[in-house]
Coordinates of C-alpha atoms in Angstrom, one line a residue:
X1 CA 55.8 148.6 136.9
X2 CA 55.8 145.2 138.1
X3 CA 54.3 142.4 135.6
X4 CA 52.7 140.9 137.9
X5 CA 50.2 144.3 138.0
X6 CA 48.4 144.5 134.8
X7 CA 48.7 147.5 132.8
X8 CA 46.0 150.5 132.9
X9 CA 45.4 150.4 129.3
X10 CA 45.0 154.2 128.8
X11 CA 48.4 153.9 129.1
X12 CA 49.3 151.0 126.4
X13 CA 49.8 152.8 122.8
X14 CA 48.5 149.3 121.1
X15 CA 45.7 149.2 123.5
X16 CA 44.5 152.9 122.5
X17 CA 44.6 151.8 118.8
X18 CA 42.9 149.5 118.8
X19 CA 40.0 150.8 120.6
X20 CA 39.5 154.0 118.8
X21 CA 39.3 152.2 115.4
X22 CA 35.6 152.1 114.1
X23 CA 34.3 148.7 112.6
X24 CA 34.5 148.6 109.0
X25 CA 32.2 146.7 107.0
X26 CA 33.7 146.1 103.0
X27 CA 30.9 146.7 100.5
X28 CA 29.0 143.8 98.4
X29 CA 31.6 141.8 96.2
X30 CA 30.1 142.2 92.9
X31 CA 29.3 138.6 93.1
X32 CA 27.0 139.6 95.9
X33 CA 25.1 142.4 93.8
X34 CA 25.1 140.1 90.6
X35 CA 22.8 137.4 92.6
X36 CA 21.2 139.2 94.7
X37 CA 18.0 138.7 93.0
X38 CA 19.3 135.0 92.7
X39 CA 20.4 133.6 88.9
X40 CA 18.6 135.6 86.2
X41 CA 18.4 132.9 83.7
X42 CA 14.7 132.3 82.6
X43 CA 14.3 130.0 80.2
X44 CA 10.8 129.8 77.8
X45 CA 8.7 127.0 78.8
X46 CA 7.2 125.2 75.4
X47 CA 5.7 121.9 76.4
X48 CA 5.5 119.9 73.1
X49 CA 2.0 119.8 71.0
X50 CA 1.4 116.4 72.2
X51 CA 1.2 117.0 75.9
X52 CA -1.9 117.0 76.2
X53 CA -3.0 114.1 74.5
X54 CA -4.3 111.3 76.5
X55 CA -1.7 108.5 76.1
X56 CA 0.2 110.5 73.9
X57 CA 3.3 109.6 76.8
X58 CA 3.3 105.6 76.8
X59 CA 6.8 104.2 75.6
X60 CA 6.4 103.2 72.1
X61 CA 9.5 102.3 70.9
X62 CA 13.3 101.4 72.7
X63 CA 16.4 100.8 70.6
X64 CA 19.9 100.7 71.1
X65 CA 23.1 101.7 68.8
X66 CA 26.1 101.1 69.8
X67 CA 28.9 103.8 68.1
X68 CA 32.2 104.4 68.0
X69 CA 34.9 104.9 69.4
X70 CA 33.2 103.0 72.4
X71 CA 29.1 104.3 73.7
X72 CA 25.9 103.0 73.9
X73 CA 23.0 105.2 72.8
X74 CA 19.6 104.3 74.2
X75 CA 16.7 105.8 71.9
X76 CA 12.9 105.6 73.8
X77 CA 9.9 106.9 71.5
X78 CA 6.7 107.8 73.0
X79 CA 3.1 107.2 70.9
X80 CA 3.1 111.2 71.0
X81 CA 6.6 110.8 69.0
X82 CA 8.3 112.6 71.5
X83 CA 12.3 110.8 71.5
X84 CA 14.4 110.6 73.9
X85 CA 18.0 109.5 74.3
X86 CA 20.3 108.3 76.8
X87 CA 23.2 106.5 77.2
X88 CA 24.5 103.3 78.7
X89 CA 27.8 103.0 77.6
X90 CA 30.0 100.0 79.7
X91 CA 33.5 100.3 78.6
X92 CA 34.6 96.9 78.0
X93 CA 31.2 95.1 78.2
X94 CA 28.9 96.3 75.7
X95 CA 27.1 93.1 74.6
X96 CA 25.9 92.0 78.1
X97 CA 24.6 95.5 78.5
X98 CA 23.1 94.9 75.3
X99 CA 21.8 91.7 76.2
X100 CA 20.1 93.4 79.6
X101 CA 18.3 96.3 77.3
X102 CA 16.5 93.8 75.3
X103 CA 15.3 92.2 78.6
X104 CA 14.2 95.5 79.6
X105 CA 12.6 96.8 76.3
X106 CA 10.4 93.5 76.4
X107 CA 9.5 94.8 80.0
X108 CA 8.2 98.2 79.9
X109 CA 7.1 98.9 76.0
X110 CA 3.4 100.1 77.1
X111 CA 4.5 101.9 80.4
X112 CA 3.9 105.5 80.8
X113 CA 7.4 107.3 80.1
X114 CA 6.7 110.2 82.7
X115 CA 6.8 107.6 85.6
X116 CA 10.1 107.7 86.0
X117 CA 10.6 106.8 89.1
X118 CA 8.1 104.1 89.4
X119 CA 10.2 102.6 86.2
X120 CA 13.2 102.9 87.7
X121 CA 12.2 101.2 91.2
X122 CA 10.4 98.2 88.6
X123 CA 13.5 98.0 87.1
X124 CA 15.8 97.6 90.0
X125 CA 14.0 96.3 92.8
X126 CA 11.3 93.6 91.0
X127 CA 13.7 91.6 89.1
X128 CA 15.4 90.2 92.5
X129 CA 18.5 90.3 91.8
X130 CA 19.8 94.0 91.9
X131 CA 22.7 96.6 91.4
X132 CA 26.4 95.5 89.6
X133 CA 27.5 97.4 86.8
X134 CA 25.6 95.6 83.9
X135 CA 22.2 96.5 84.7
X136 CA 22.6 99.3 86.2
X137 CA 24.6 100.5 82.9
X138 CA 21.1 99.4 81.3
X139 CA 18.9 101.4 83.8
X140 CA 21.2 104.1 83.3
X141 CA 20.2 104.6 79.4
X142 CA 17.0 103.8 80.2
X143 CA 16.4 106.7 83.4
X144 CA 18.4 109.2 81.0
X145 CA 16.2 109.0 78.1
X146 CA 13.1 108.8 80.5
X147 CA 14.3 112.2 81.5
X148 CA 14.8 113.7 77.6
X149 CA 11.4 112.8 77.3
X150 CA 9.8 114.5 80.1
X151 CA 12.2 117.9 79.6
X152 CA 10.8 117.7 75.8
X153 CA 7.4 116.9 76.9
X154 CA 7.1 119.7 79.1
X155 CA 9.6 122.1 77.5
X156 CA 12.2 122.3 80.0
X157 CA 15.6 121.7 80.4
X158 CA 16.5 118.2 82.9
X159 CA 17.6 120.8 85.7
X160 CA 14.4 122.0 86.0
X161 CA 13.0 119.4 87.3
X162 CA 15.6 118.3 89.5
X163 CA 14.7 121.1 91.7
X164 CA 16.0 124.2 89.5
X165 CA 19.6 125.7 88.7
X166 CA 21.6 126.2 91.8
X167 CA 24.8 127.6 89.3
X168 CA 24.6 128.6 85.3
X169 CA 27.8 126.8 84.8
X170 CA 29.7 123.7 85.8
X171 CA 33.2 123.5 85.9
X172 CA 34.8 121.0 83.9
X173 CA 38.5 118.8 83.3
X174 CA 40.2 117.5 80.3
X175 CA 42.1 114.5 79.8
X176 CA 46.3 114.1 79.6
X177 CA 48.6 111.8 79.0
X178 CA 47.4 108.7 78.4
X179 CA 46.9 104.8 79.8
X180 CA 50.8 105.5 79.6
X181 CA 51.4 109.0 80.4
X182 CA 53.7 111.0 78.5
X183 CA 54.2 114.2 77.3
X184 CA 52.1 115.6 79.7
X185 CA 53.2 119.2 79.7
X186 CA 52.5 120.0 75.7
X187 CA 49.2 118.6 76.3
X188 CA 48.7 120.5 79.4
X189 CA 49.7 123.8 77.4
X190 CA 47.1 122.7 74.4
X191 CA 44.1 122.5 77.1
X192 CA 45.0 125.8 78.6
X193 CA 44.4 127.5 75.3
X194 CA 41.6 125.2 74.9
X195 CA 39.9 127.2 78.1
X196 CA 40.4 124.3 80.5
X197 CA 41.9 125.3 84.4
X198 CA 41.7 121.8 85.2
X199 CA 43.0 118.8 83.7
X200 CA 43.3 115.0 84.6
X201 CA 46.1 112.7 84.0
X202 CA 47.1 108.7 85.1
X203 CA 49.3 109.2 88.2
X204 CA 51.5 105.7 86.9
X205 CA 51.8 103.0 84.0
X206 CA 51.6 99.5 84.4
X207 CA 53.0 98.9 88.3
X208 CA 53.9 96.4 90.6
X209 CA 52.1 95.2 93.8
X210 CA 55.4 96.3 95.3
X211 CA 57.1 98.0 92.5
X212 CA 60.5 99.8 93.2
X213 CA 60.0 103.2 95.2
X214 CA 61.8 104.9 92.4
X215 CA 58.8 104.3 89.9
X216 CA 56.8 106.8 91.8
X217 CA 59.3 109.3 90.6
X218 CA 58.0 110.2 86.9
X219 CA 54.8 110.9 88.9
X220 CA 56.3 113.3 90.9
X221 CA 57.6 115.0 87.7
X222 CA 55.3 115.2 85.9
X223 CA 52.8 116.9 88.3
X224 CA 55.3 119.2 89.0
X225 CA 55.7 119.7 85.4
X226 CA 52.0 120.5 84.5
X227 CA 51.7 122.9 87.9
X228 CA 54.5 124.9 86.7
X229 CA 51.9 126.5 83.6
X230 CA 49.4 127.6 86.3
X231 CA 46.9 124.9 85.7
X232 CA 45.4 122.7 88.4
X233 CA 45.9 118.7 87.8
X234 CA 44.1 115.7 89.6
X235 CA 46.1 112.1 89.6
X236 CA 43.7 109.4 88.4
X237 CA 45.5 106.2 90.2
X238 CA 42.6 103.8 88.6
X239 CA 43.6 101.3 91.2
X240 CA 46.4 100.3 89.8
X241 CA 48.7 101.3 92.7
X242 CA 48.2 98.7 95.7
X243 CA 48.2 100.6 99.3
X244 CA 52.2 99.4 100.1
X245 CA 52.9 102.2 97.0
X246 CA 49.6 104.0 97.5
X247 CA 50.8 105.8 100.7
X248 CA 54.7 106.3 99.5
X249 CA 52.9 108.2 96.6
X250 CA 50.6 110.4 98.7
X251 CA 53.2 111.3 100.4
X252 CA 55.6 112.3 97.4
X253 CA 52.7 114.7 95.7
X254 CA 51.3 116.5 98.7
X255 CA 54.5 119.2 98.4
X256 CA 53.2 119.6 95.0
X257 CA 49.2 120.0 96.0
X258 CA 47.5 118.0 93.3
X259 CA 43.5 119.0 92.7
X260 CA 42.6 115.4 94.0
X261 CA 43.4 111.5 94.1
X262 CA 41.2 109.3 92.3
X263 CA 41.0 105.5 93.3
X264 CA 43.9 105.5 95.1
X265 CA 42.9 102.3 96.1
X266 CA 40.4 99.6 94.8
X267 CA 36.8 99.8 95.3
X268 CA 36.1 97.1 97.8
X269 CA 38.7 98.5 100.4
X270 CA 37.0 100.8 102.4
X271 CA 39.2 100.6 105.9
X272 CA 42.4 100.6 104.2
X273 CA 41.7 103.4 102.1
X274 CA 40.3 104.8 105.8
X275 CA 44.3 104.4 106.7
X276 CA 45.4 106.3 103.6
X277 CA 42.9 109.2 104.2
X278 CA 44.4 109.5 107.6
X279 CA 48.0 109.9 106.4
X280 CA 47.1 113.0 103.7
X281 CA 45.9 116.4 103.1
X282 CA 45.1 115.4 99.5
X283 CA 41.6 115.4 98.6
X284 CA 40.7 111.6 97.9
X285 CA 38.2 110.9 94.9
X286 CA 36.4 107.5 93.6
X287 CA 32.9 106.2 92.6
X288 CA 33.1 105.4 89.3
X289 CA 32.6 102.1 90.3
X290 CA 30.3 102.0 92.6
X291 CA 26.6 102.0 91.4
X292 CA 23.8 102.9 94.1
X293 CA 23.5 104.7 97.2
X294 CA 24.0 101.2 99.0
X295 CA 27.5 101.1 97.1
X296 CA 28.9 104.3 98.2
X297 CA 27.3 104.4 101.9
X298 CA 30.3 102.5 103.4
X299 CA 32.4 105.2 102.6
X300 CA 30.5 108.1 103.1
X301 CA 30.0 106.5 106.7
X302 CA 33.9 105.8 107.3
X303 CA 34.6 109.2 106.0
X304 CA 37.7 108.2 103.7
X305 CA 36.7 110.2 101.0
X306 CA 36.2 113.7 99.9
X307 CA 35.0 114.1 96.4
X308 CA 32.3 111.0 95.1
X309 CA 32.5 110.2 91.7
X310 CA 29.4 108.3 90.2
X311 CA 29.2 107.6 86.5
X312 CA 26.0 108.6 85.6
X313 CA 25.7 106.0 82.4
X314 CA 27.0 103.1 85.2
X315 CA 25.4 104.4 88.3
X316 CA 21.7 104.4 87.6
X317 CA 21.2 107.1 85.3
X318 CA 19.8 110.7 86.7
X319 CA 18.0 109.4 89.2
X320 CA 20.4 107.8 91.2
X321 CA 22.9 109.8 90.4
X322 CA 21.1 112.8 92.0
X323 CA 20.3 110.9 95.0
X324 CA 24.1 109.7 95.6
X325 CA 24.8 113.6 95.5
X326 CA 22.0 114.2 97.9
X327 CA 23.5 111.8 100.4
X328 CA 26.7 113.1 99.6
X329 CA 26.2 116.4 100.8
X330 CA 24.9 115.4 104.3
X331 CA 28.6 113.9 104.9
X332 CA 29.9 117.3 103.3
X333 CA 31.8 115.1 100.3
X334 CA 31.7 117.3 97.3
X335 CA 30.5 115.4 93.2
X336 CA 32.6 115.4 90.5
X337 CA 30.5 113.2 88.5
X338 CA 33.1 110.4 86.0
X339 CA 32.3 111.0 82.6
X340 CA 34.9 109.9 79.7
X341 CA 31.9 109.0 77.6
X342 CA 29.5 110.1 74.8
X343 CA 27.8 113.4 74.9
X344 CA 24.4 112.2 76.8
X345 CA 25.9 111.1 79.5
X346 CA 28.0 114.3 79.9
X347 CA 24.5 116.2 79.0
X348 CA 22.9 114.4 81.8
X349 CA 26.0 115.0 84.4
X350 CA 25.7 118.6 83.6
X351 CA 22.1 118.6 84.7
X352 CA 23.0 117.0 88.2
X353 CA 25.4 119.3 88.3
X354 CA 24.0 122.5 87.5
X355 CA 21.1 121.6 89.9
X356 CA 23.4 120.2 92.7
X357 CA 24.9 122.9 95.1
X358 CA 27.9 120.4 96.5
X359 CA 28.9 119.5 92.9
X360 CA 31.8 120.2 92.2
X361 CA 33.3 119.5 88.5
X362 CA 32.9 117.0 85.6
X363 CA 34.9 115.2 83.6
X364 CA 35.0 115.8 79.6
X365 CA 36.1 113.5 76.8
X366 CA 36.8 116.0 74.2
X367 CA 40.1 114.8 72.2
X368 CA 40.8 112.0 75.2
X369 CA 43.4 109.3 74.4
X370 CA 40.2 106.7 73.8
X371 CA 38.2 109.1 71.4
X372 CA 40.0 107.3 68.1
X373 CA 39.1 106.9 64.5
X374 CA 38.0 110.2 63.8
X375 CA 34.8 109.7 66.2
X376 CA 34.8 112.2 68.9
X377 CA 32.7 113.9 71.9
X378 CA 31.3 116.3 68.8
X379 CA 30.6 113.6 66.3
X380 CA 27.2 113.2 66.6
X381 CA 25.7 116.5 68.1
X382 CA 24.3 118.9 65.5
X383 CA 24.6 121.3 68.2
X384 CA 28.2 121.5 69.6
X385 CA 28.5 124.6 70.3
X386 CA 26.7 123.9 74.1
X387 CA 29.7 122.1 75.2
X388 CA 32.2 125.0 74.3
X389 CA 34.8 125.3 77.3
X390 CA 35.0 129.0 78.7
X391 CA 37.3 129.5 81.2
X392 CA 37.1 126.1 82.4
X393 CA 33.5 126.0 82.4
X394 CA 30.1 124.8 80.8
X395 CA 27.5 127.7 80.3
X396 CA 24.0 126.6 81.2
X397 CA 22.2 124.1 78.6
X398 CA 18.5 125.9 78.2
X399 CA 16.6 123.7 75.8
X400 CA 14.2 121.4 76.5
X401 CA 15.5 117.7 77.8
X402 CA 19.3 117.3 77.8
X403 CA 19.6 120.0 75.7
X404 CA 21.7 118.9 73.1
X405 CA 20.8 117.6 69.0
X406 CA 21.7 114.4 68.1
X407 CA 22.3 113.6 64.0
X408 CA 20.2 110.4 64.3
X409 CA 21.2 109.6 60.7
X410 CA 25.0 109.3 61.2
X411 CA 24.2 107.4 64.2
X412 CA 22.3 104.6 62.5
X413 CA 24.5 104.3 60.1
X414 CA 27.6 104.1 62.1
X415 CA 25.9 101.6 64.6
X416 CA 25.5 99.7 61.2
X417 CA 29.1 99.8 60.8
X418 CA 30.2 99.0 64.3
X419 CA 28.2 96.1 64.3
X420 CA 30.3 94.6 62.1
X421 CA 33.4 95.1 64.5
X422 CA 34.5 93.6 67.6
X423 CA 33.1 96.0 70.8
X424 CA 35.9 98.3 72.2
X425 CA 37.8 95.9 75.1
X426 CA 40.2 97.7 77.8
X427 CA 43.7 97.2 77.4
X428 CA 45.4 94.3 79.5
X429 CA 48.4 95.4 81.7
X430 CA 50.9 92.3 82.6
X431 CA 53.9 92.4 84.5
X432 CA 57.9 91.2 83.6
X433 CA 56.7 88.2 85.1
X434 CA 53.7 87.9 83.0
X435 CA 51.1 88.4 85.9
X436 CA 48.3 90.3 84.8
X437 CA 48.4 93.5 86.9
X438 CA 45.2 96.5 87.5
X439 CA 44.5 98.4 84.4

């Protein structure tokens, strides 16, 4: 037959095949039959006895306690005695956020603590000057306790009122390695049987602004080291590597498929980390310092990032934090909220998260290279056993507020303690030369 007469395709053996065969539909994944009805997880609504009361909601009462090994625990009491906590912990720069709560406590003591959002908006827009990471570490303990207090008062957990559970768990990462990582693959091991799939580790050490290629190799290796267990790994580049390195590096971990990139570049760089975004397939991550909606919008617009990453004790608290994911999900960028801090701030991350549908996972800072002295994620929860990692994975937290018991005791007597030492302070990375380089 010629080819340039098509073929009658009764006579074509393939053709025949495939038109005889009857559309097949597979059945419901079991997923599918397990939600159908949507997430069966009521929880018992039990607003507190004060509810009621006329007044019985006007802030009473804010203190602060700063604990080791480095957070800042914001305590708000209501005339009704309902407390809440939060947590405004600025790694590095504790006393100015100090300084900014007693500003704030002065401000709002009378003010009706279920008015969240009209507190929040007094609190950033009035004062004139707006945003940076001091007072919006401040606001941050501030809008986190505000939220206890209105889950407590109502007798619901945070989610609910963030618009109900979309998930009933969030997945979570653990911490490698260290400001210097090493030993990455033993540790890697000890979080597997820990229940973590995910872990986190520095991508370099102390480099140079043009370092030699070959100090991008130990990177290499030790991603491809942690991989080989069966555990996925993101590279936290914390802006130490400058975009002549950046882009070499990229390109040396893409064979080896790394969960994400975070800060590959500086905040403040928004075109150049465009350029980088252009040259991978790696997910690119940041946000932990960027602070409000206005922060973040340059990228989101660009589109030179895949994953934000807002610290919910730096970036506002609950309230702004959900709205940064909101925004988020309209440029289809998934949240992996920052979080190597205390246990409310990984509370109130968990509560963005598990009402969030483009969230993705959260960072934990159980047994993490800064958790020293004994002092720990755990240390002052009497209820610990809400943070317990199953595969990889937070269950839901059901009880009113954040959801977890704080040992208010041990916490007043440890910030009695602490006050007595010098605040934690970030370590200070200089070069041969004696330059100071990024930490």
């Amino acid at each position: 037959m010629s080819s340039s007469v098509p073929a009658d395709l009764g006579q074509s053996t393939a053709a025949a095949d495939i038109s005889s065969r009857e559309a097949k539909y597979l059945p419901p994944s079991d997923l599918a039959d397990k939600y159908k009805k949507g997430i069966q997880r009521p929880t018992v609504i039990s607003p507190h006895p004060t509810a009621t009361q006329s007044g019985s909601t006007r802030i009473k009462k804010i203190e602060d306690f700063y604990v080791r090994p480095r957070w800042l625990f914001v305590r708000i009491e209501t005339e009704g005695g309902v407390v809440g906590w939060g947590e405004a912990t600025l790694e590095g720069h504790t006393e100015a956020v100090q300084g900014s709560l007693k500003d704030i406590a002065r401000r709002i003591v009378g003010w009706d603590a279920m008015d969240i959002e009209d507190i929040y908006t007094y609190l950033y827009r009035h004062r004139f000057y707006r945003g940076g990471e001091v007072l919006m570490s401040a606001i941050s303990g501030i809008d986190i306790a505000l939220w206890d207090i209105k889950g407590k008062t109502l007798g619901v957990p945070v989610w609910q009122l963030l618009g109900g559970k979309c998930r009933e768990r969030c997945d979570v990462y653990g911490w490698i390695g260290g400001d210097r990582p090493s030993d990455v693959l033993e540790q890697a091991k000890a979080r597997k049987a820990q229940g973590f799939t995910r872990v986190k580790m520095n991508a370099t050490e102390s480099i140079g602004w043009l370092d030699s290629p070959h100090a991008l190799d130990e990177t290499v290796a030790r991603l491809a080291q942690v991989k080989s267990i069966g555990i996925d790994a993101g590279l936290d580049f914390h802006g130490r590597v400058h975009k002549g390195l950046a882009k070499q590096l990229a390109k040396l971990l893409e064979p080896h498929r790394p969960l994400f990139i975070e800060e590959p570049l500086l905040p403040g760089h928004p075109n150049e980390l465009k350029d980088l975004y252009n040259k991978t397939s790696i997910p690119i991550a940041l946000g932990e310092r960027l602070f409000t909606r206005q922060d973040v919008r340059p990228y989101f617009e660009l589109g030179c990032i895949d994953i934000i990453q807002p610290d919910i004790a730096h970036a506002g608290g609950i309230s702004e934090t959900k709205k940064i994911a909101i925004m988020a999900e309209t440029y289809d960028i998934g949240v992996a909220p920052h979080c190597p801090l205390g246990p409310l701030a990984f509370a109130a991350s968990l509560h963005v998260g598990f009402s969030t549908p483009n969230f993705v996972v959260c960072e934990m800072s159980w047994k993490m290279h800064y958790n020293t002295g004994g002092f720990d994620l755990f240390t002052y929860m009497k209820n610990p056993e809400v943070f317990k990692v199953n595969k990889g994975a937070i269950d839901l937290l059901t009880a009113p507020g954040l959801g977890i018991e704080l040992d208010e005791d041990l916490i007043r007597a440890e910030a009695a303690e602490a006050a007595k030492l010098e605040p934690w302070t970030n370590p200070v990375f200089r070069g041969d030369d004696g330059v100071v380089r990024e930490w």
